[in-house]
PDB file of C-alpha atoms in Angstrom:
ATOM      1  CA  UNK A   1      15.190  35.421 -24.585  1.00 85.00           C
ATOM      2  CA  UNK A   2      14.214  33.030 -21.809  1.00 89.00           C
ATOM      3  CA  UNK A   3      10.491  32.683 -21.208  1.00 93.00           C
ATOM      4  CA  UNK A   4       8.995  30.880 -18.243  1.00 96.00           C
ATOM      5  CA  UNK A   5       5.391  29.726 -18.376  1.00 96.00           C
ATOM      6  CA  UNK A   6       3.181  28.403 -15.625  1.00 97.00           C
ATOM      7  CA  UNK A   7      -0.187  26.994 -16.620  1.00 95.00           C
ATOM      8  CA  UNK A   8      -2.876  27.103 -15.349  1.00 95.00           C
ATOM      9  CA  UNK A   9      -2.837  30.486 -13.628  1.00 95.00           C
ATOM     10  CA  UNK A  10      -5.115  29.209 -10.879  1.00 96.00           C
ATOM     11  CA  UNK A  11      -6.012  25.856  -9.413  1.00 96.00           C
ATOM     12  CA  UNK A  12      -8.557  24.775  -6.812  1.00 96.00           C
ATOM     13  CA  UNK A  13      -8.413  21.331  -5.222  1.00 96.00           C
ATOM     14  CA  UNK A  14      -9.989  19.589  -2.216  1.00 96.00           C
ATOM     15  CA  UNK A  15      -7.868  18.956   0.825  1.00 97.00           C
ATOM     16  CA  UNK A  16      -5.861  15.751   0.764  1.00 97.00           C
ATOM     17  CA  UNK A  17      -5.191  15.631  -2.965  1.00 96.00           C
ATOM     18  CA  UNK A  18      -1.727  15.070  -4.325  1.00 97.00           C
ATOM     19  CA  UNK A  19      -1.073  17.695  -6.935  1.00 95.00           C
ATOM     20  CA  UNK A  20       1.460  18.735  -9.537  1.00 97.00           C
ATOM     21  CA  UNK A  21       2.300  22.294 -10.534  1.00 97.00           C
ATOM     22  CA  UNK A  22       4.011  22.743 -13.871  1.00 97.00           C
ATOM     23  CA  UNK A  23       6.691  25.147 -15.046  1.00 98.00           C
ATOM     24  CA  UNK A  24       8.110  25.282 -18.562  1.00 98.00           C
ATOM     25  CA  UNK A  25      11.018  27.302 -19.933  1.00 97.00           C
ATOM     26  CA  UNK A  26      12.179  27.931 -23.472  1.00 96.00           C
ATOM     27  CA  UNK A  27      15.975  27.945 -23.103  1.00 91.00           C
ATOM     28  CA  UNK A  28      17.432  24.771 -21.618  1.00 91.00           C
ATOM     29  CA  UNK A  29      20.781  26.446 -20.877  1.00 88.00           C
ATOM     30  CA  UNK A  30      19.973  27.059 -17.247  1.00 88.00           C
ATOM     31  CA  UNK A  31      22.123  27.050 -14.133  1.00 84.00           C
ATOM     32  CA  UNK A  32      19.395  26.320 -11.637  1.00 88.00           C
ATOM     33  CA  UNK A  33      15.672  26.521 -11.094  1.00 92.00           C
ATOM     34  CA  UNK A  34      13.926  27.684  -7.933  1.00 93.00           C
ATOM     35  CA  UNK A  35      10.386  27.256  -6.719  1.00 97.00           C
ATOM     36  CA  UNK A  36       8.942  30.005  -4.518  1.00 97.00           C
ATOM     37  CA  UNK A  37       5.794  30.424  -2.484  1.00 97.00           C
ATOM     38  CA  UNK A  38       4.060  33.784  -2.103  1.00 96.00           C
ATOM     39  CA  UNK A  39       1.224  34.463   0.321  1.00 95.00           C
ATOM     40  CA  UNK A  40      -1.168  37.334  -0.530  1.00 92.00           C
ATOM     41  CA  UNK A  41       0.442  40.719  -0.070  1.00 88.00           C
ATOM     42  CA  UNK A  42       3.721  39.210   1.084  1.00 90.00           C
ATOM     43  CA  UNK A  43       7.189  38.534  -0.273  1.00 92.00           C
ATOM     44  CA  UNK A  44       8.421  35.300  -1.812  1.00 95.00           C
ATOM     45  CA  UNK A  45       9.818  32.376   0.137  1.00 94.00           C
ATOM     46  CA  UNK A  46      12.246  30.012  -1.576  1.00 93.00           C
ATOM     47  CA  UNK A  47      11.005  26.426  -1.287  1.00 95.00           C
ATOM     48  CA  UNK A  48      13.411  24.385  -3.362  1.00 94.00           C
ATOM     49  CA  UNK A  49      16.404  25.014  -5.603  1.00 91.00           C
ATOM     50  CA  UNK A  50      17.440  22.438  -8.210  1.00 92.00           C
ATOM     51  CA  UNK A  51      20.877  22.752  -9.717  1.00 88.00           C
ATOM     52  CA  UNK A  52      21.212  21.984 -13.429  1.00 87.00           C
ATOM     53  CA  UNK A  53      23.079  18.766 -12.647  1.00 89.00           C
ATOM     54  CA  UNK A  54      20.266  17.506 -10.418  1.00 91.00           C
ATOM     55  CA  UNK A  55      17.016  15.796 -11.315  1.00 94.00           C
ATOM     56  CA  UNK A  56      15.007  16.545  -8.196  1.00 95.00           C
ATOM     57  CA  UNK A  57      14.928  18.021  -4.730  1.00 94.00           C
ATOM     58  CA  UNK A  58      12.692  17.174  -1.784  1.00 96.00           C
ATOM     59  CA  UNK A  59      11.598  19.045   1.297  1.00 94.00           C
ATOM     60  CA  UNK A  60       8.909  17.514   3.458  1.00 96.00           C
ATOM     61  CA  UNK A  61       5.735  17.103   1.374  1.00 97.00           C
ATOM     62  CA  UNK A  62       7.287  18.944  -1.539  1.00 97.00           C
ATOM     63  CA  UNK A  63       9.225  17.410  -4.387  1.00 97.00           C
ATOM     64  CA  UNK A  64      10.528  19.339  -7.361  1.00 97.00           C
ATOM     65  CA  UNK A  65      11.839  17.706 -10.518  1.00 97.00           C
ATOM     66  CA  UNK A  66      13.796  19.123 -13.417  1.00 97.00           C
ATOM     67  CA  UNK A  67      14.030  17.940 -17.014  1.00 96.00           C
ATOM     68  CA  UNK A  68      16.278  20.380 -18.825  1.00 92.00           C
ATOM     69  CA  UNK A  69      16.057  18.686 -22.196  1.00 92.00           C
ATOM     70  CA  UNK A  70      12.311  19.148 -22.337  1.00 94.00           C
ATOM     71  CA  UNK A  71      12.383  22.522 -20.575  1.00 96.00           C
ATOM     72  CA  UNK A  72      10.127  21.444 -17.749  1.00 97.00           C
ATOM     73  CA  UNK A  73       9.958  21.384 -13.986  1.00 98.00           C
ATOM     74  CA  UNK A  74       7.205  20.120 -11.734  1.00 98.00           C
ATOM     75  CA  UNK A  75       6.442  20.820  -8.101  1.00 98.00           C
ATOM     76  CA  UNK A  76       4.673  17.912  -6.464  1.00 97.00           C
ATOM     77  CA  UNK A  77       2.712  18.597  -3.280  1.00 97.00           C
ATOM     78  CA  UNK A  78       1.649  15.513  -1.361  1.00 97.00           C
ATOM     79  CA  UNK A  79      -1.519  15.385   0.731  1.00 97.00           C
ATOM     80  CA  UNK A  80      -2.411  19.034   0.174  1.00 96.00           C
ATOM     81  CA  UNK A  81      -3.673  21.128   3.105  1.00 97.00           C
ATOM     82  CA  UNK A  82      -5.551  24.440   3.284  1.00 97.00           C
ATOM     83  CA  UNK A  83      -2.329  25.996   4.564  1.00 97.00           C
ATOM     84  CA  UNK A  84      -0.751  25.242   1.185  1.00 97.00           C
ATOM     85  CA  UNK A  85      -3.019  27.844  -0.410  1.00 97.00           C
ATOM     86  CA  UNK A  86      -0.708  30.440  -1.952  1.00 97.00           C
ATOM     87  CA  UNK A  87       0.843  31.443  -5.257  1.00 97.00           C
ATOM     88  CA  UNK A  88       3.716  29.264  -6.425  1.00 98.00           C
ATOM     89  CA  UNK A  89       6.312  30.743  -8.766  1.00 97.00           C
ATOM     90  CA  UNK A  90       9.233  29.156 -10.532  1.00 97.00           C
ATOM     91  CA  UNK A  91      12.345  31.011 -11.679  1.00 94.00           C
ATOM     92  CA  UNK A  92      15.359  29.998 -13.757  1.00 92.00           C
ATOM     93  CA  UNK A  93      18.920  31.288 -13.700  1.00 86.00           C
ATOM     94  CA  UNK A  94      20.729  31.263 -17.064  1.00 81.00           C
ATOM     95  CA  UNK A  95      23.936  29.304 -17.539  1.00 76.00           C
ATOM     96  CA  UNK A  96      25.790  32.083 -19.349  1.00 63.00           C
ATOM     97  CA  UNK A  97      25.868  34.381 -16.362  1.00 61.00           C
ATOM     98  CA  UNK A  98      24.668  32.017 -13.718  1.00 48.00           C
ATOM     99  CA  UNK A  99      23.926  34.835 -11.363  1.00 54.00           C
ATOM    100  CA  UNK A 100      20.700  35.357  -9.513  1.00 59.00           C
ATOM    101  CA  UNK A 101      20.783  38.753 -11.178  1.00 64.00           C
ATOM    102  CA  UNK A 102      19.274  37.322 -14.323  1.00 74.00           C
ATOM    103  CA  UNK A 103      16.530  35.161 -12.895  1.00 87.00           C
ATOM    104  CA  UNK A 104      13.490  34.869 -15.129  1.00 90.00           C
ATOM    105  CA  UNK A 105      10.273  34.320 -13.203  1.00 94.00           C
ATOM    106  CA  UNK A 106       7.040  32.697 -14.246  1.00 96.00           C
ATOM    107  CA  UNK A 107       3.830  34.532 -13.360  1.00 95.00           C
ATOM    108  CA  UNK A 108       2.848  31.913 -10.842  1.00 96.00           C
ATOM    109  CA  UNK A 109       0.029  29.494 -10.134  1.00 97.00           C
ATOM    110  CA  UNK A 110      -2.471  30.516  -7.470  1.00 96.00           C
ATOM    111  CA  UNK A 111      -3.440  27.418  -5.525  1.00 97.00           C
ATOM    112  CA  UNK A 112      -6.508  27.149  -3.363  1.00 97.00           C
ATOM    113  CA  UNK A 113      -6.940  24.048  -1.208  1.00 97.00           C
ATOM    114  CA  UNK A 114     -10.541  23.661  -0.037  1.00 96.00           C
ATOM    115  CA  UNK A 115     -11.184  22.151   3.426  1.00 94.00           C
TER     116      UNK A 115
ATOM    117  CA  UNK B   1      17.252  32.345   9.155  1.00 66.00           C
ATOM    118  CA  UNK B   2      18.032  35.160   6.791  1.00 65.00           C
ATOM    119  CA  UNK B   3      15.990  38.244   7.408  1.00 90.00           C
ATOM    120  CA  UNK B   4      15.371  40.838   4.748  1.00 95.00           C
ATOM    121  CA  UNK B   5      13.559  43.865   6.131  1.00 96.00           C
ATOM    122  CA  UNK B   6      11.816  46.514   4.089  1.00 96.00           C
ATOM    123  CA  UNK B   7      11.232  49.712   6.002  1.00 88.00           C
ATOM    124  CA  UNK B   8       7.643  50.316   4.967  1.00 90.00           C
ATOM    125  CA  UNK B   9       4.755  47.964   4.344  1.00 92.00           C
ATOM    126  CA  UNK B  10       2.545  50.568   2.673  1.00 95.00           C
ATOM    127  CA  UNK B  11       3.392  53.976   1.246  1.00 96.00           C
ATOM    128  CA  UNK B  12       1.242  56.639  -0.352  1.00 97.00           C
ATOM    129  CA  UNK B  13       3.021  59.411  -2.225  1.00 96.00           C
ATOM    130  CA  UNK B  14       2.129  62.262  -4.548  1.00 97.00           C
ATOM    131  CA  UNK B  15       3.202  62.568  -8.163  1.00 97.00           C
ATOM    132  CA  UNK B  16       6.572  64.285  -8.411  1.00 97.00           C
ATOM    133  CA  UNK B  17       7.729  63.395  -4.913  1.00 96.00           C
ATOM    134  CA  UNK B  18      11.116  61.828  -4.314  1.00 96.00           C
ATOM    135  CA  UNK B  19      10.596  58.416  -2.726  1.00 96.00           C
ATOM    136  CA  UNK B  20      13.061  56.277  -0.817  1.00 96.00           C
ATOM    137  CA  UNK B  21      12.503  52.560  -0.268  1.00 97.00           C
ATOM    138  CA  UNK B  22      14.887  50.989   2.199  1.00 96.00           C
ATOM    139  CA  UNK B  23      15.977  47.374   2.500  1.00 97.00           C
ATOM    140  CA  UNK B  24      18.256  45.792   5.090  1.00 97.00           C
ATOM    141  CA  UNK B  25      19.524  42.203   5.266  1.00 95.00           C
ATOM    142  CA  UNK B  26      21.205  40.655   8.275  1.00 93.00           C
ATOM    143  CA  UNK B  27      23.190  37.765   6.784  1.00 85.00           C
ATOM    144  CA  UNK B  28      26.157  39.510   5.206  1.00 87.00           C
ATOM    145  CA  UNK B  29      24.922  38.749   1.692  1.00 88.00           C
ATOM    146  CA  UNK B  30      26.859  40.198  -1.206  1.00 87.00           C
ATOM    147  CA  UNK B  31      23.961  40.341  -3.674  1.00 88.00           C
ATOM    148  CA  UNK B  32      20.906  42.514  -3.267  1.00 92.00           C
ATOM    149  CA  UNK B  33      18.047  43.131  -5.683  1.00 94.00           C
ATOM    150  CA  UNK B  34      15.015  45.318  -6.246  1.00 96.00           C
ATOM    151  CA  UNK B  35      12.020  43.956  -8.113  1.00 96.00           C
ATOM    152  CA  UNK B  36       8.577  45.278  -8.802  1.00 96.00           C
ATOM    153  CA  UNK B  37       5.576  43.012  -9.106  1.00 96.00           C
ATOM    154  CA  UNK B  38       2.470  43.909 -11.054  1.00 94.00           C
ATOM    155  CA  UNK B  39      -0.641  41.853 -11.815  1.00 90.00           C
ATOM    156  CA  UNK B  40      -0.316  40.168 -15.182  1.00 87.00           C
ATOM    157  CA  UNK B  41       3.332  41.200 -15.582  1.00 90.00           C
ATOM    158  CA  UNK B  42       4.960  39.188 -12.814  1.00 89.00           C
ATOM    159  CA  UNK B  43       8.266  40.129 -11.218  1.00 93.00           C
ATOM    160  CA  UNK B  44      10.601  42.441 -13.066  1.00 93.00           C
ATOM    161  CA  UNK B  45      14.131  43.293 -11.997  1.00 92.00           C
ATOM    162  CA  UNK B  46      14.822  46.997 -11.532  1.00 95.00           C
ATOM    163  CA  UNK B  47      18.394  47.077 -10.209  1.00 94.00           C
ATOM    164  CA  UNK B  48      20.793  44.782  -8.446  1.00 91.00           C
ATOM    165  CA  UNK B  49      24.062  45.126  -6.586  1.00 91.00           C
ATOM    166  CA  UNK B  50      26.756  42.517  -6.012  1.00 86.00           C
ATOM    167  CA  UNK B  51      28.970  44.606  -3.747  1.00 86.00           C
ATOM    168  CA  UNK B  52      29.086  47.833  -1.810  1.00 89.00           C
ATOM    169  CA  UNK B  53      28.889  50.834  -4.127  1.00 86.00           C
ATOM    170  CA  UNK B  54      28.346  48.522  -7.114  1.00 87.00           C
ATOM    171  CA  UNK B  55      25.111  48.500  -9.069  1.00 91.00           C
ATOM    172  CA  UNK B  56      23.808  47.062 -12.288  1.00 90.00           C
ATOM    173  CA  UNK B  57      20.675  47.881 -14.237  1.00 92.00           C
ATOM    174  CA  UNK B  58      18.012  45.271 -14.458  1.00 90.00           C
ATOM    175  CA  UNK B  59      15.252  45.038 -17.023  1.00 89.00           C
ATOM    176  CA  UNK B  60      13.321  48.190 -16.110  1.00 95.00           C
ATOM    177  CA  UNK B  61      15.676  50.778 -14.521  1.00 96.00           C
ATOM    178  CA  UNK B  62      14.069  53.857 -16.050  1.00 96.00           C
ATOM    179  CA  UNK B  63      12.795  56.280 -13.435  1.00 96.00           C
ATOM    180  CA  UNK B  64      14.721  54.591 -10.621  1.00 97.00           C
ATOM    181  CA  UNK B  65      18.123  54.815  -9.007  1.00 97.00           C
ATOM    182  CA  UNK B  66      19.749  52.860  -6.193  1.00 97.00           C
ATOM    183  CA  UNK B  67      22.298  53.316  -3.453  1.00 96.00           C
ATOM    184  CA  UNK B  68      24.402  50.787  -1.612  1.00 95.00           C
ATOM    185  CA  UNK B  69      26.751  52.531   0.808  1.00 93.00           C
ATOM    186  CA  UNK B  70      26.861  49.629   3.255  1.00 95.00           C
ATOM    187  CA  UNK B  71      26.770  45.926   2.574  1.00 93.00           C
ATOM    188  CA  UNK B  72      23.582  45.321   4.521  1.00 95.00           C
ATOM    189  CA  UNK B  73      21.525  48.158   3.058  1.00 96.00           C
ATOM    190  CA  UNK B  74      20.181  48.674  -0.456  1.00 97.00           C
ATOM    191  CA  UNK B  75      17.975  51.651  -1.199  1.00 97.00           C
ATOM    192  CA  UNK B  76      15.679  52.213  -4.162  1.00 97.00           C
ATOM    193  CA  UNK B  77      15.016  55.821  -5.111  1.00 97.00           C
ATOM    194  CA  UNK B  78      12.210  57.140  -7.252  1.00 97.00           C
ATOM    195  CA  UNK B  79      13.531  60.538  -8.301  1.00 94.00           C
ATOM    196  CA  UNK B  80      10.127  61.910  -9.291  1.00 96.00           C
ATOM    197  CA  UNK B  81       7.326  59.485  -8.579  1.00 97.00           C
ATOM    198  CA  UNK B  82       4.743  58.896 -11.268  1.00 97.00           C
ATOM    199  CA  UNK B  83       1.423  57.059 -11.200  1.00 97.00           C
ATOM    200  CA  UNK B  84       2.821  54.240 -13.344  1.00 96.00           C
ATOM    201  CA  UNK B  85       5.227  53.456 -10.520  1.00 98.00           C
ATOM    202  CA  UNK B  86       2.362  52.331  -8.315  1.00 97.00           C
ATOM    203  CA  UNK B  87       3.324  48.750  -7.578  1.00 97.00           C
ATOM    204  CA  UNK B  88       4.505  46.183  -5.057  1.00 96.00           C
ATOM    205  CA  UNK B  89       8.254  46.572  -4.567  1.00 97.00           C
ATOM    206  CA  UNK B  90      10.231  43.572  -3.389  1.00 97.00           C
ATOM    207  CA  UNK B  91      13.786  43.540  -2.103  1.00 96.00           C
ATOM    208  CA  UNK B  92      15.840  40.335  -2.138  1.00 94.00           C
ATOM    209  CA  UNK B  93      19.312  39.155  -1.234  1.00 92.00           C
ATOM    210  CA  UNK B  94      21.577  36.162  -1.815  1.00 87.00           C
ATOM    211  CA  UNK B  95      25.066  35.169  -0.811  1.00 82.00           C
ATOM    212  CA  UNK B  96      28.049  34.716  -3.088  1.00 65.00           C
ATOM    213  CA  UNK B  97      29.673  36.710  -5.836  1.00 55.00           C
ATOM    214  CA  UNK B  98      28.029  37.645  -9.111  1.00 49.00           C
ATOM    215  CA  UNK B  99      29.275  34.360 -10.539  1.00 53.00           C
ATOM    216  CA  UNK B 100      28.030  32.212  -7.714  1.00 53.00           C
ATOM    217  CA  UNK B 101      24.690  30.825  -8.641  1.00 49.00           C
ATOM    218  CA  UNK B 102      23.420  28.033  -6.500  1.00 57.00           C
ATOM    219  CA  UNK B 103      22.266  30.174  -3.655  1.00 75.00           C
ATOM    220  CA  UNK B 104      18.663  30.729  -2.718  1.00 84.00           C
ATOM    221  CA  UNK B 105      17.121  34.126  -3.085  1.00 88.00           C
ATOM    222  CA  UNK B 106      15.599  35.600   0.094  1.00 91.00           C
ATOM    223  CA  UNK B 107      12.860  38.212  -0.170  1.00 94.00           C
ATOM    224  CA  UNK B 108      11.535  40.911   2.097  1.00 95.00           C
ATOM    225  CA  UNK B 109       7.812  41.276   2.784  1.00 94.00           C
ATOM    226  CA  UNK B 110       7.348  43.949   0.167  1.00 95.00           C
ATOM    227  CA  UNK B 111       6.308  47.598   0.048  1.00 96.00           C
ATOM    228  CA  UNK B 112       3.008  48.433  -1.616  1.00 96.00           C
ATOM    229  CA  UNK B 113       3.537  51.894  -3.087  1.00 97.00           C
ATOM    230  CA  UNK B 114       0.650  53.997  -4.311  1.00 97.00           C
ATOM    231  CA  UNK B 115       1.436  57.166  -6.253  1.00 97.00           C
ATOM    232  CA  UNK B 116      -1.507  59.539  -6.484  1.00 96.00           C
TER     233      UNK B 116
END
């Protein structure tokens, strides 16, 4: 059974820092991996999706990498801002079904960026 | 942009009541999902649907049912609400068939349900 782990559960950094959020998964047979952002009391917003054949994806100050062989993904946030404060979740889709129906989510990392 | 709308932001219900949570998406997506999110447990899939009138059980379907009569609408039904169903309920949608995978998942804003 796929397990997705995000450590630490919470992170506090000063504004301006470049930071890396980690996601690890136990089964490397994945179809894709998504990173989501969740603001308190709100739904999730998809930030980046990396297909299994890709190594990374970029959107603005965000860069996500994928290393299937080691079962790891990282979300890099450049020049962090207070507005980046949120919970960041990763989720993997398994290769056998490939459908979003079987996404396995991590529990998320709650990021606080101090002004 | 895709919009996924959940009918209620907050709901308070009594034990034993029948509860309907409604979700509508406006981008003609085939796939729709219901999750619940609880502190320490993360997101868990309750039910999903990949076509009108089609439904599949997720990881925790007990105590829930769903209805998808129209492509844009996916309803979650709590037949007899219990206190352990107090949770944040999140609806999501994505395009493509059940086999199509590389499509982002779009979420609604969530419904915080309290069962007293």
